[in-house]
Amino acid sequence: MMRSCFFVIALLLLPLTVQAQPGMDIVTIAGDEGGVQTYTLSIQILLLMTALTLLPAGLLMMTSFTRIIIVLAILRQALGTAQSPNNQVLIGLSLFLTLFIMGPVFEQVYTVSVKPYMEEDIGFNEAVALASTPLREFMIGQTRETDIGLFSEIAGTGEFASADEVPFSLLVPAFVTSELKTAFQIGFLIFIPFLIIDLVVASVLMSMGMMMLSPLIISFPFKLMLFVLVDGWALIMGTLAGSFYFA
């Protein structure tokens, strides 16, 4: 799953017009008897290696990763646990939950595009076009029409008759904007119960005249107890996954 995921994103990030091109000279080695041997590198392979460097950005901007990592970061802030779970744990959780959510999309892309291309049944341009369709459908389903309208107005492209006409250069920023909005909306709802606990504890301490004692120290165990009693991690993970499946 991980390897096919990376291959799919790399395939989508390659330029649509790339064809088999002559190689370019990379290294020239002079032999002992004055002979010269030149090693070349295919331009297509060079472009593929360059595209691999864009995989992290593609994973962040074109999948569910953005929403998940923001919600988990807000949850950590609401709990007041400082650096626990640490960034590595949050990124790991976000990555594997992203693979779970995007699994059906990647499987569809692999079936209709990557596998036929590797078996040389279709050409490169056709493979890219087929691979973009499932990913486009996922992104369109999570993107607000107002965000698409905003970026189309900025770009001066006007309105689109259908979702298929929206170019990736416009769809990606609109999708990311929608993901940020949704993530902060979910984070706000998560933050409210913990904020109420902080307010109650602060009010009790003020009424008791214990103004020198930090309310965060007292409220922290209560917030942890609330989160454990309601099975918070299962609720958070289920809510995040459901927000994509039932959007």
Short mmCIF file of C-alpha atoms in Angstrom, two decimals:
data_model
loop_
_atom_site.label_atom_id
_atom_site.label_comp_id
_atom_site.label_asym_id
_atom_site.label_seq_id
_atom_site.Cartn_x
_atom_site.Cartn_y
_atom_site.Cartn_z
CA MET A 1 0.00 0.00 0.00
CA MET A 2 2.76 2.48 0.92
CA ARG A 3 4.76 1.82 -2.26
CA SER A 4 1.70 2.03 -4.51
CA CYS A 5 0.65 5.25 -2.76
CA PHE A 6 4.01 6.90 -3.48
CA PHE A 7 4.00 5.60 -7.06
CA VAL A 8 0.51 7.01 -7.64
CA ILE A 9 1.41 10.47 -6.37
CA ALA A 10 4.67 10.47 -8.33
CA LEU A 11 2.74 9.55 -11.46
CA LEU A 12 0.31 12.40 -10.91
CA LEU A 13 3.05 14.93 -10.30
CA LEU A 14 4.91 14.21 -13.52
CA PRO A 15 4.24 16.61 -16.40
CA LEU A 16 1.54 15.49 -18.79
CA THR A 17 3.68 16.16 -21.84
CA VAL A 18 6.69 14.07 -20.89
CA GLN A 19 7.63 11.61 -23.61
CA ALA A 20 10.65 9.39 -24.16
CA GLN A 21 13.42 11.86 -24.87
CA PRO A 22 17.08 11.49 -25.69
CA GLY A 23 19.43 11.26 -22.77
CA MET A 24 21.65 14.01 -21.48
CA ASP A 25 25.36 13.62 -20.75
CA ILE A 26 26.03 13.28 -17.02
CA VAL A 27 29.53 11.88 -16.53
CA THR A 28 32.47 11.66 -18.93
CA ILE A 29 35.34 9.31 -18.03
CA ALA A 30 38.70 9.37 -19.81
CA GLY A 31 40.33 5.97 -20.29
CA ASP A 32 44.03 5.12 -19.89
CA GLU A 33 44.63 5.08 -23.64
CA GLY A 34 42.93 8.40 -24.30
CA GLY A 35 39.52 6.87 -24.89
CA VAL A 36 36.50 8.73 -23.56
CA GLN A 37 33.32 7.09 -22.28
CA THR A 38 30.21 9.13 -21.59
CA TYR A 39 27.36 8.03 -19.35
CA THR A 40 23.94 9.51 -20.08
CA LEU A 41 20.76 9.84 -18.03
CA SER A 42 17.32 9.78 -19.59
CA ILE A 43 15.51 13.09 -19.19
CA GLN A 44 12.34 11.22 -18.29
CA ILE A 45 14.14 9.47 -15.43
CA LEU A 46 15.61 12.79 -14.32
CA LEU A 47 12.12 14.33 -14.24
CA LEU A 48 10.83 11.34 -12.28
CA MET A 49 13.61 11.74 -9.70
CA THR A 50 12.75 15.43 -9.43
CA ALA A 51 9.07 14.61 -8.99
CA LEU A 52 9.90 12.29 -6.10
CA THR A 53 11.06 15.32 -4.11
CA LEU A 54 7.51 16.68 -4.42
CA LEU A 55 5.96 13.61 -2.81
CA PRO A 56 5.75 15.16 0.70
CA ALA A 57 3.98 18.22 -0.67
CA GLY A 58 1.65 16.01 -2.69
CA LEU A 59 0.88 13.88 0.34
CA LEU A 60 0.13 16.98 2.41
CA MET A 61 -1.86 18.96 -0.12
CA MET A 62 -3.81 16.34 -2.07
CA THR A 63 -4.91 13.89 0.64
CA SER A 64 -6.64 13.90 4.03
CA PHE A 65 -3.36 14.46 5.90
CA THR A 66 -3.84 18.22 6.39
CA ARG A 67 -7.16 17.94 8.18
CA ILE A 68 -6.01 15.09 10.40
CA ILE A 69 -2.74 16.63 11.62
CA ILE A 70 -4.39 19.98 12.40
CA VAL A 71 -7.20 18.37 14.41
CA LEU A 72 -4.74 16.24 16.39
CA ALA A 73 -2.58 19.29 17.11
CA ILE A 74 -5.63 21.23 18.37
CA LEU A 75 -6.61 18.25 20.51
CA ARG A 76 -3.18 18.21 22.14
CA GLN A 77 -3.47 21.93 22.81
CA ALA A 78 -6.95 21.51 24.30
CA LEU A 79 -5.77 18.74 26.62
CA GLY A 80 -2.88 20.90 27.75
CA THR A 81 -0.41 18.03 27.50
CA ALA A 82 2.36 20.22 26.05
CA GLN A 83 4.46 17.85 23.89
CA SER A 84 2.64 14.60 24.65
CA PRO A 85 1.96 12.95 22.27
CA ASN A 86 5.02 14.37 20.58
CA ASN A 87 5.18 15.52 16.97
CA GLN A 88 6.53 12.20 15.70
CA VAL A 89 3.58 10.31 17.18
CA LEU A 90 1.05 12.77 15.77
CA ILE A 91 2.61 12.64 12.32
CA GLY A 92 2.69 8.84 12.44
CA LEU A 93 -0.98 8.67 13.45
CA SER A 94 -1.90 11.16 10.75
CA LEU A 95 0.07 9.28 8.10
CA PHE A 96 -1.45 5.86 8.77
CA LEU A 97 -4.96 7.27 9.17
CA THR A 98 -4.41 9.04 5.84
CA LEU A 99 -3.44 5.73 4.22
CA PHE A 100 -6.58 4.16 5.68
CA ILE A 101 -8.86 6.91 4.41
CA MET A 102 -7.19 7.22 1.02
CA GLY A 103 -6.88 3.45 0.58
CA PRO A 104 -9.90 3.04 -1.72
CA VAL A 105 -8.75 5.98 -3.85
CA PHE A 106 -5.21 4.64 -4.21
CA GLU A 107 -6.50 1.15 -4.99
CA GLN A 108 -8.72 2.54 -7.72
CA VAL A 109 -5.85 4.56 -9.18
CA TYR A 110 -3.58 1.52 -9.11
CA THR A 111 -6.19 -0.65 -10.82
CA VAL A 112 -7.19 1.70 -13.62
CA SER A 113 -3.88 3.47 -14.22
CA VAL A 114 -0.69 2.22 -12.58
CA LYS A 115 -1.13 -1.50 -13.25
CA PRO A 116 -2.04 -1.10 -16.97
CA TYR A 117 0.86 1.32 -17.40
CA MET A 118 3.36 -1.05 -15.79
CA GLU A 119 2.06 -3.83 -18.04
CA GLU A 120 2.52 -1.47 -21.03
CA ASP A 121 -1.15 -1.68 -21.98
CA ILE A 122 -1.55 2.10 -21.99
CA GLY A 123 0.72 5.07 -22.60
CA PHE A 124 2.10 7.50 -20.07
CA ASN A 125 -0.25 10.39 -20.87
CA GLU A 126 -3.28 8.12 -20.72
CA ALA A 127 -2.09 6.68 -17.40
CA VAL A 128 -1.80 10.17 -15.89
CA ALA A 129 -5.28 11.10 -17.13
CA LEU A 130 -6.79 7.92 -15.68
CA ALA A 131 -4.92 8.32 -12.38
CA SER A 132 -6.13 11.88 -11.89
CA THR A 133 -9.83 10.97 -12.10
CA PRO A 134 -10.27 9.15 -8.72
CA LEU A 135 -8.12 11.71 -6.92
CA ARG A 136 -10.06 14.55 -8.53
CA GLU A 137 -13.35 12.99 -7.41
CA PHE A 138 -12.07 12.73 -3.84
CA MET A 139 -10.85 16.33 -3.77
CA ILE A 140 -14.01 17.68 -5.38
CA GLY A 141 -16.11 15.86 -2.79
CA GLN A 142 -14.25 17.61 0.05
CA THR A 143 -13.97 21.07 -1.54
CA ARG A 144 -16.50 23.83 -1.05
CA GLU A 145 -17.93 25.45 -4.14
CA THR A 146 -17.23 28.87 -2.61
CA ASP A 147 -13.51 28.07 -2.44
CA ILE A 148 -13.46 26.93 -6.06
CA GLY A 149 -15.30 30.11 -6.99
CA LEU A 150 -12.81 32.20 -5.03
CA PHE A 151 -9.74 30.84 -6.82
CA SER A 152 -11.46 30.82 -10.21
CA GLU A 153 -12.26 34.51 -9.69
CA ILE A 154 -8.64 35.21 -8.72
CA ALA A 155 -7.38 33.30 -11.76
CA GLY A 156 -9.96 34.96 -14.01
CA THR A 157 -11.15 31.64 -15.45
CA GLY A 158 -14.84 32.25 -14.81
CA GLU A 159 -17.35 29.61 -13.78
CA PHE A 160 -16.99 25.95 -14.69
CA ALA A 161 -19.84 23.93 -16.19
CA SER A 162 -18.76 20.75 -14.38
CA ALA A 163 -16.20 19.52 -11.87
CA ASP A 164 -14.21 17.84 -14.65
CA GLU A 165 -13.34 21.25 -16.07
CA VAL A 166 -11.62 22.45 -12.88
CA PRO A 167 -7.84 22.28 -13.44
CA PHE A 168 -5.57 20.78 -10.79
CA SER A 169 -3.73 24.09 -10.45
CA LEU A 170 -6.98 25.60 -9.17
CA LEU A 171 -8.45 22.55 -7.44
CA VAL A 172 -5.48 21.93 -5.13
CA PRO A 173 -5.45 25.36 -3.40
CA ALA A 174 -9.25 25.29 -3.17
CA PHE A 175 -9.10 21.82 -1.62
CA VAL A 176 -6.44 22.88 0.90
CA THR A 177 -8.47 25.96 1.87
CA SER A 178 -11.55 23.82 2.47
CA GLU A 179 -9.52 21.34 4.49
CA LEU A 180 -8.21 24.12 6.72
CA LYS A 181 -11.73 25.41 7.34
CA THR A 182 -13.07 21.95 8.15
CA ALA A 183 -10.12 21.17 10.42
CA PHE A 184 -10.62 24.32 12.47
CA GLN A 185 -14.37 23.68 12.71
CA ILE A 186 -13.75 20.19 14.10
CA GLY A 187 -11.02 21.56 16.38
CA PHE A 188 -13.41 24.19 17.75
CA LEU A 189 -15.98 21.54 18.69
CA ILE A 190 -13.26 19.45 20.34
CA PHE A 191 -11.93 22.43 22.30
CA ILE A 192 -15.28 23.45 23.89
CA PRO A 193 -15.64 20.72 26.59
CA PHE A 194 -12.04 21.17 27.74
CA LEU A 195 -12.48 24.94 27.83
CA ILE A 196 -15.57 24.52 30.03
CA ILE A 197 -13.53 22.44 32.47
CA ASP A 198 -10.86 25.16 32.60
CA LEU A 199 -13.49 27.83 33.26
CA VAL A 200 -15.15 25.82 36.02
CA VAL A 201 -11.86 25.08 37.75
CA ALA A 202 -10.73 28.71 37.45
CA SER A 203 -14.04 29.93 38.93
CA VAL A 204 -13.79 27.51 41.87
CA LEU A 205 -10.23 28.54 42.61
CA MET A 206 -11.15 32.23 42.44
CA SER A 207 -14.08 31.72 44.84
CA MET A 208 -11.78 29.91 47.26
CA GLY A 209 -9.23 32.72 47.11
CA MET A 210 -6.54 30.45 45.64
CA MET A 211 -5.52 32.90 42.94
CA MET A 212 -1.84 31.97 43.10
CA LEU A 213 -2.55 28.38 42.06
CA SER A 214 -2.62 27.81 38.32
CA PRO A 215 -6.01 26.46 37.14
CA LEU A 216 -4.24 24.39 34.46
CA ILE A 217 -2.60 22.20 37.12
CA ILE A 218 -5.98 21.34 38.66
CA SER A 219 -7.96 21.03 35.43
CA PHE A 220 -5.42 18.80 33.66
CA PRO A 221 -6.32 15.52 35.45
CA PHE A 222 -10.03 16.24 35.00
CA LYS A 223 -9.57 16.76 31.27
CA LEU A 224 -7.59 13.55 31.01
CA MET A 225 -10.26 11.69 32.97
CA LEU A 226 -13.01 13.05 30.70
CA PHE A 227 -11.05 12.13 27.58
CA VAL A 228 -10.43 8.58 28.83
CA LEU A 229 -14.01 8.01 30.02
CA VAL A 230 -15.53 8.94 26.67
CA ASP A 231 -12.91 6.86 24.80
CA GLY A 232 -11.61 10.02 23.21
CA TRP A 233 -9.08 8.55 20.79
CA ALA A 234 -11.67 6.25 19.23
CA LEU A 235 -14.10 9.15 18.91
CA ILE A 236 -11.50 11.42 17.33
CA MET A 237 -10.26 8.82 14.85
CA GLY A 238 -13.80 7.73 13.99
CA THR A 239 -14.94 11.32 13.53
CA LEU A 240 -12.01 12.18 11.28
CA ALA A 241 -12.50 9.09 9.11
CA GLY A 242 -16.26 9.61 8.98
CA SER A 243 -15.87 13.25 8.00
CA PHE A 244 -14.38 12.04 4.68
CA TYR A 245 -16.59 9.04 4.04
CA PHE A 246 -19.85 10.83 4.80
CA ALA A 247 -18.94 14.37 3.68
#
